[in-house]
Amino acid sequence: MERALQLLGGQSDQQLQQAAWVARCVGRGASAPLTSEDVSALAATLSRRTVTRGAVAYGGRGDRPGVWIVRSGRLELAAGSGAGRVVVQILRDGDVDGDIQLLLDMPLPYTARALDDVELLHLHQEDFERLLATRPPIARRWLSSVAERLNTSHMRILGLLGRTLTQQTAQLLLDEAVEGDIALPQRTLAAMLGVRRPSLNKVLKELEKEDLIRVRYSAIDILDRQALVRRAR
């Protein structure tokens, strides 16, 4: 990849760095290496967008289909409203969204809202389809990423089936932790589990009494990861 960046002269350094970064995000490993021409093609199609905390990033009415890559910050994907609101996923640096819906010709079933100030990279539908059609290495790398993400979601759902709320909560905390910290409010965690906040709060208090976690304002610290893993089983 470094060699590719040295060979390319038609794009700005920033565009090429973004393209190389996206290439790693959508398919890590050497199974489908990109050529310098592929990186150049990817760089030429990327546009940058910033979203302030609390604002809708995409998924609203009138949005054109496209592919979104989180460069920095966090996005909350949520569907429904009120008591029926469900948080589908929290996207972080390097996460990709919108490509599966484009491939299936389906609208986004949720709205993406910024939990922090977020920087996004965007691929318009026409550019995405052109890349897949004309750049086989990019297509292979991207489709491998799609398969990996779908498999991860599938295994996560299977892992929650038949579990108690305590087990589901413990697993969710493990999945969402970044260096032992879950920087999400309880209302978001409850929405991710599809339960009411008082039910989640009761479980969190039990785990806190066992010294497995520490609950803070809009955040939770994992104090004993191995014990929490056992509680998730």
PDB file of N, CA, C and O in Angstrom, residues 86-89 151-176 189-195 200 228-229 231-233:
ATOM      1  N   VAL A  86     -35.585   0.732  18.984  1.00  0.00           N
ATOM      2  CA  VAL A  86     -34.558  -0.294  19.102  1.00  0.00           C
ATOM      3  C   VAL A  86     -33.260   0.229  18.501  1.00  0.00           C
ATOM      4  O   VAL A  86     -33.260   0.767  17.387  1.00  0.00           O
ATOM      5  N   VAL A  87     -32.171   0.110  19.230  1.00  0.00           N
ATOM      6  CA  VAL A  87     -30.857   0.462  18.707  1.00  0.00           C
ATOM      7  C   VAL A  87     -30.264  -0.784  18.049  1.00  0.00           C
ATOM      8  O   VAL A  87     -30.041  -1.803  18.704  1.00  0.00           O
ATOM      9  N   VAL A  88     -30.045  -0.691  16.760  1.00  0.00           N
ATOM     10  CA  VAL A  88     -29.563  -1.840  15.995  1.00  0.00           C
ATOM     11  C   VAL A  88     -28.078  -2.071  16.216  1.00  0.00           C
ATOM     12  O   VAL A  88     -27.620  -3.208  16.396  1.00  0.00           O
ATOM     13  N   GLN A  89     -27.310  -0.992  16.224  1.00  0.00           N
ATOM     14  CA  GLN A  89     -25.852  -1.127  16.309  1.00  0.00           C
ATOM     15  C   GLN A  89     -25.234   0.228  16.601  1.00  0.00           C
ATOM     16  O   GLN A  89     -25.829   1.275  16.330  1.00  0.00           O
ATOM     17  N   ASN A 151     -21.958 -12.461   8.881  1.00  0.00           N
ATOM     18  CA  ASN A 151     -21.706 -13.622   9.732  1.00  0.00           C
ATOM     19  C   ASN A 151     -21.565 -13.213  11.195  1.00  0.00           C
ATOM     20  O   ASN A 151     -22.081 -13.899  12.093  1.00  0.00           O
ATOM     21  N   THR A 152     -20.904 -12.083  11.446  1.00  0.00           N
ATOM     22  CA  THR A 152     -20.762 -11.588  12.822  1.00  0.00           C
ATOM     23  C   THR A 152     -22.122 -11.284  13.430  1.00  0.00           C
ATOM     24  O   THR A 152     -22.402 -11.653  14.576  1.00  0.00           O
ATOM     25  N   SER A 153     -22.991 -10.617  12.652  1.00  0.00           N
ATOM     26  CA  SER A 153     -24.332 -10.307  13.146  1.00  0.00           C
ATOM     27  C   SER A 153     -25.135 -11.574  13.397  1.00  0.00           C
ATOM     28  O   SER A 153     -25.841 -11.696  14.412  1.00  0.00           O
ATOM     29  N   HIS A 154     -25.011 -12.537  12.491  1.00  0.00           N
ATOM     30  CA  HIS A 154     -25.731 -13.801  12.633  1.00  0.00           C
ATOM     31  C   HIS A 154     -25.300 -14.532  13.896  1.00  0.00           C
ATOM     32  O   HIS A 154     -26.149 -15.009  14.676  1.00  0.00           O
ATOM     33  N   MET A 155     -23.998 -14.619  14.127  1.00  0.00           N
ATOM     34  CA  MET A 155     -23.486 -15.319  15.302  1.00  0.00           C
ATOM     35  C   MET A 155     -23.862 -14.590  16.585  1.00  0.00           C
ATOM     36  O   MET A 155     -24.110 -15.222  17.625  1.00  0.00           O
ATOM     37  N   ARG A 156     -23.921 -13.270  16.524  1.00  0.00           N
ATOM     38  CA  ARG A 156     -24.295 -12.503  17.711  1.00  0.00           C
ATOM     39  C   ARG A 156     -25.752 -12.768  18.089  1.00  0.00           C
ATOM     40  O   ARG A 156     -26.078 -12.938  19.263  1.00  0.00           O
ATOM     41  N   ILE A 157     -26.632 -12.816  17.089  1.00  0.00           N
ATOM     42  CA  ILE A 157     -28.040 -13.113  17.355  1.00  0.00           C
ATOM     43  C   ILE A 157     -28.202 -14.515  17.916  1.00  0.00           C
ATOM     44  O   ILE A 157     -28.923 -14.746  18.897  1.00  0.00           O
ATOM     45  N   LEU A 158     -27.522 -15.481  17.306  1.00  0.00           N
ATOM     46  CA  LEU A 158     -27.601 -16.857  17.796  1.00  0.00           C
ATOM     47  C   LEU A 158     -27.098 -16.966  19.229  1.00  0.00           C
ATOM     48  O   LEU A 158     -27.626 -17.737  20.039  1.00  0.00           O
ATOM     49  N   GLY A 159     -26.062 -16.177  19.539  1.00  0.00           N
ATOM     50  CA  GLY A 159     -25.481 -16.225  20.873  1.00  0.00           C
ATOM     51  C   GLY A 159     -26.392 -15.678  21.953  1.00  0.00           C
ATOM     52  O   GLY A 159     -26.218 -15.986  23.140  1.00  0.00           O
ATOM     53  N   LEU A 160     -27.378 -14.857  21.561  1.00  0.00           N
ATOM     54  CA  LEU A 160     -28.293 -14.273  22.537  1.00  0.00           C
ATOM     55  C   LEU A 160     -29.550 -15.115  22.756  1.00  0.00           C
ATOM     56  O   LEU A 160     -30.229 -14.962  23.768  1.00  0.00           O
ATOM     57  N   LEU A 161     -29.837 -16.005  21.807  1.00  0.00           N
ATOM     58  CA  LEU A 161     -31.056 -16.798  21.905  1.00  0.00           C
ATOM     59  C   LEU A 161     -31.020 -17.714  23.121  1.00  0.00           C
ATOM     60  O   LEU A 161     -30.039 -18.414  23.366  1.00  0.00           O
ATOM     61  N   GLY A 162     -32.118 -17.714  23.878  1.00  0.00           N
ATOM     62  CA  GLY A 162     -32.224 -18.611  25.027  1.00  0.00           C
ATOM     63  C   GLY A 162     -31.467 -18.165  26.254  1.00  0.00           C
ATOM     64  O   GLY A 162     -31.461 -18.876  27.262  1.00  0.00           O
ATOM     65  N   ARG A 163     -30.846 -16.995  26.210  1.00  0.00           N
ATOM     66  CA  ARG A 163     -30.095 -16.508  27.363  1.00  0.00           C
ATOM     67  C   ARG A 163     -30.963 -15.641  28.258  1.00  0.00           C
ATOM     68  O   ARG A 163     -31.902 -14.995  27.794  1.00  0.00           O
ATOM     69  N   THR A 164     -30.601 -15.599  29.536  1.00  0.00           N
ATOM     70  CA  THR A 164     -31.289 -14.717  30.470  1.00  0.00           C
ATOM     71  C   THR A 164     -30.875 -13.277  30.185  1.00  0.00           C
ATOM     72  O   THR A 164     -29.884 -13.016  29.492  1.00  0.00           O
ATOM     73  N   LEU A 165     -31.615 -12.318  30.754  1.00  0.00           N
ATOM     74  CA  LEU A 165     -31.271 -10.916  30.562  1.00  0.00           C
ATOM     75  C   LEU A 165     -29.897 -10.617  31.146  1.00  0.00           C
ATOM     76  O   LEU A 165     -29.139  -9.810  30.586  1.00  0.00           O
ATOM     77  N   THR A 166     -29.554 -11.255  32.248  1.00  0.00           N
ATOM     78  CA  THR A 166     -28.224 -11.051  32.836  1.00  0.00           C
ATOM     79  C   THR A 166     -27.139 -11.510  31.878  1.00  0.00           C
ATOM     80  O   THR A 166     -26.136 -10.817  31.674  1.00  0.00           O
ATOM     81  N   GLN A 167     -27.321 -12.672  31.272  1.00  0.00           N
ATOM     82  CA  GLN A 167     -26.340 -13.175  30.313  1.00  0.00           C
ATOM     83  C   GLN A 167     -26.250 -12.267  29.090  1.00  0.00           C
ATOM     84  O   GLN A 167     -25.148 -11.974  28.605  1.00  0.00           O
ATOM     85  N   GLN A 168     -27.407 -11.827  28.584  1.00  0.00           N
ATOM     86  CA  GLN A 168     -27.415 -10.940  27.429  1.00  0.00           C
ATOM     87  C   GLN A 168     -26.730  -9.615  27.738  1.00  0.00           C
ATOM     88  O   GLN A 168     -25.975  -9.083  26.912  1.00  0.00           O
ATOM     89  N   THR A 169     -26.984  -9.088  28.940  1.00  0.00           N
ATOM     90  CA  THR A 169     -26.373  -7.816  29.335  1.00  0.00           C
ATOM     91  C   THR A 169     -24.865  -7.954  29.445  1.00  0.00           C
ATOM     92  O   THR A 169     -24.109  -7.093  28.958  1.00  0.00           O
ATOM     93  N   ALA A 170     -24.416  -9.026  30.071  1.00  0.00           N
ATOM     94  CA  ALA A 170     -22.977  -9.253  30.222  1.00  0.00           C
ATOM     95  C   ALA A 170     -22.304  -9.356  28.860  1.00  0.00           C
ATOM     96  O   ALA A 170     -21.230  -8.773  28.632  1.00  0.00           O
ATOM     97  N   GLN A 171     -22.938 -10.070  27.927  1.00  0.00           N
ATOM     98  CA  GLN A 171     -22.358 -10.218  26.594  1.00  0.00           C
ATOM     99  C   GLN A 171     -22.339  -8.893  25.850  1.00  0.00           C
ATOM    100  O   GLN A 171     -21.368  -8.567  25.161  1.00  0.00           O
ATOM    101  N   LEU A 172     -23.407  -8.111  25.980  1.00  0.00           N
ATOM    102  CA  LEU A 172     -23.454  -6.812  25.312  1.00  0.00           C
ATOM    103  C   LEU A 172     -22.356  -5.892  25.830  1.00  0.00           C
ATOM    104  O   LEU A 172     -21.686  -5.196  25.049  1.00  0.00           O
ATOM    105  N   LEU A 173     -22.135  -5.887  27.140  1.00  0.00           N
ATOM    106  CA  LEU A 173     -21.073  -5.053  27.711  1.00  0.00           C
ATOM    107  C   LEU A 173     -19.710  -5.477  27.176  1.00  0.00           C
ATOM    108  O   LEU A 173     -18.859  -4.635  26.854  1.00  0.00           O
ATOM    109  N   LEU A 174     -19.492  -6.772  27.063  1.00  0.00           N
ATOM    110  CA  LEU A 174     -18.223  -7.272  26.525  1.00  0.00           C
ATOM    111  C   LEU A 174     -18.058  -6.866  25.062  1.00  0.00           C
ATOM    112  O   LEU A 174     -16.965  -6.470  24.635  1.00  0.00           O
ATOM    113  N   ASP A 175     -19.140  -6.949  24.297  1.00  0.00           N
ATOM    114  CA  ASP A 175     -19.076  -6.625  22.870  1.00  0.00           C
ATOM    115  C   ASP A 175     -18.840  -5.140  22.627  1.00  0.00           C
ATOM    116  O   ASP A 175     -18.145  -4.762  21.679  1.00  0.00           O
ATOM    117  N   GLU A 176     -19.411  -4.286  23.479  1.00  0.00           N
ATOM    118  CA  GLU A 176     -19.357  -2.853  23.240  1.00  0.00           C
ATOM    119  C   GLU A 176     -18.190  -2.160  23.945  1.00  0.00           C
ATOM    120  O   GLU A 176     -17.967  -0.969  23.751  1.00  0.00           O
ATOM    121  N   LEU A 189     -28.211   1.189  25.863  1.00  0.00           N
ATOM    122  CA  LEU A 189     -27.994  -0.239  26.093  1.00  0.00           C
ATOM    123  C   LEU A 189     -29.328  -0.984  26.193  1.00  0.00           C
ATOM    124  O   LEU A 189     -29.473  -2.090  25.665  1.00  0.00           O
ATOM    125  N   ALA A 190     -30.313  -0.374  26.871  1.00  0.00           N
ATOM    126  CA  ALA A 190     -31.632  -0.994  26.989  1.00  0.00           C
ATOM    127  C   ALA A 190     -32.276  -1.141  25.609  1.00  0.00           C
ATOM    128  O   ALA A 190     -32.890  -2.173  25.298  1.00  0.00           O
ATOM    129  N   ALA A 191     -32.131  -0.108  24.770  1.00  0.00           N
ATOM    130  CA  ALA A 191     -32.696  -0.161  23.427  1.00  0.00           C
ATOM    131  C   ALA A 191     -32.006  -1.218  22.574  1.00  0.00           C
ATOM    132  O   ALA A 191     -32.635  -1.854  21.723  1.00  0.00           O
ATOM    133  N   MET A 192     -30.720  -1.438  22.804  1.00  0.00           N
ATOM    134  CA  MET A 192     -29.993  -2.467  22.061  1.00  0.00           C
ATOM    135  C   MET A 192     -30.459  -3.859  22.453  1.00  0.00           C
ATOM    136  O   MET A 192     -30.436  -4.792  21.640  1.00  0.00           O
ATOM    137  N   LEU A 193     -30.873  -4.022  23.701  1.00  0.00           N
ATOM    138  CA  LEU A 193     -31.353  -5.319  24.179  1.00  0.00           C
ATOM    139  C   LEU A 193     -32.851  -5.491  23.962  1.00  0.00           C
ATOM    140  O   LEU A 193     -33.384  -6.601  24.130  1.00  0.00           O
ATOM    141  N   GLY A 194     -33.535  -4.399  23.639  1.00  0.00           N
ATOM    142  CA  GLY A 194     -34.970  -4.475  23.448  1.00  0.00           C
ATOM    143  C   GLY A 194     -35.742  -4.630  24.741  1.00  0.00           C
ATOM    144  O   GLY A 194     -36.795  -5.274  24.780  1.00  0.00           O
ATOM    145  N   VAL A 195     -35.228  -4.043  25.843  1.00  0.00           N
ATOM    146  CA  VAL A 195     -35.885  -4.124  27.149  1.00  0.00           C
ATOM    147  C   VAL A 195     -36.067  -2.710  27.690  1.00  0.00           C
ATOM    148  O   VAL A 195     -35.506  -1.746  27.179  1.00  0.00           O
ATOM    149  N   LEU A 200     -32.996  -3.271  32.814  1.00  0.00           N
ATOM    150  CA  LEU A 200     -31.546  -3.267  32.620  1.00  0.00           C
ATOM    151  C   LEU A 200     -30.840  -2.744  33.861  1.00  0.00           C
ATOM    152  O   LEU A 200     -29.825  -3.305  34.295  1.00  0.00           O
ATOM    153  N   LEU A 228     -16.944 -11.501  34.112  1.00  0.00           N
ATOM    154  CA  LEU A 228     -18.075 -11.071  33.294  1.00  0.00           C
ATOM    155  C   LEU A 228     -18.291 -12.049  32.134  1.00  0.00           C
ATOM    156  O   LEU A 228     -19.439 -12.328  31.758  1.00  0.00           O
ATOM    157  N   VAL A 229     -17.215 -12.565  31.601  1.00  0.00           N
ATOM    158  CA  VAL A 229     -17.311 -13.586  30.552  1.00  0.00           C
ATOM    159  C   VAL A 229     -18.042 -14.818  31.069  1.00  0.00           C
ATOM    160  O   VAL A 229     -18.897 -15.389  30.385  1.00  0.00           O
ATOM    161  N   ARG A 231     -20.246 -14.861  33.455  1.00  0.00           N
ATOM    162  CA  ARG A 231     -21.648 -14.499  33.657  1.00  0.00           C
ATOM    163  C   ARG A 231     -22.427 -14.467  32.345  1.00  0.00           C
ATOM    164  O   ARG A 231     -23.650 -14.607  32.322  1.00  0.00           O
ATOM    165  N   ALA A 232     -21.707 -14.279  31.237  1.00  0.00           N
ATOM    166  CA  ALA A 232     -22.349 -14.227  29.930  1.00  0.00           C
ATOM    167  C   ALA A 232     -22.654 -15.619  29.375  1.00  0.00           C
ATOM    168  O   ALA A 232     -23.421 -15.745  28.426  1.00  0.00           O
ATOM    169  N   ARG A 233     -22.079 -16.655  29.946  1.00  0.00           N
ATOM    170  CA  ARG A 233     -22.251 -18.006  29.424  1.00  0.00           C
ATOM    171  C   ARG A 233     -23.535 -18.638  29.918  1.00  0.00           C
ATOM    172  O   ARG A 233     -24.030 -18.307  30.968  1.00  0.00           O
TER     173      ARG A 233
END
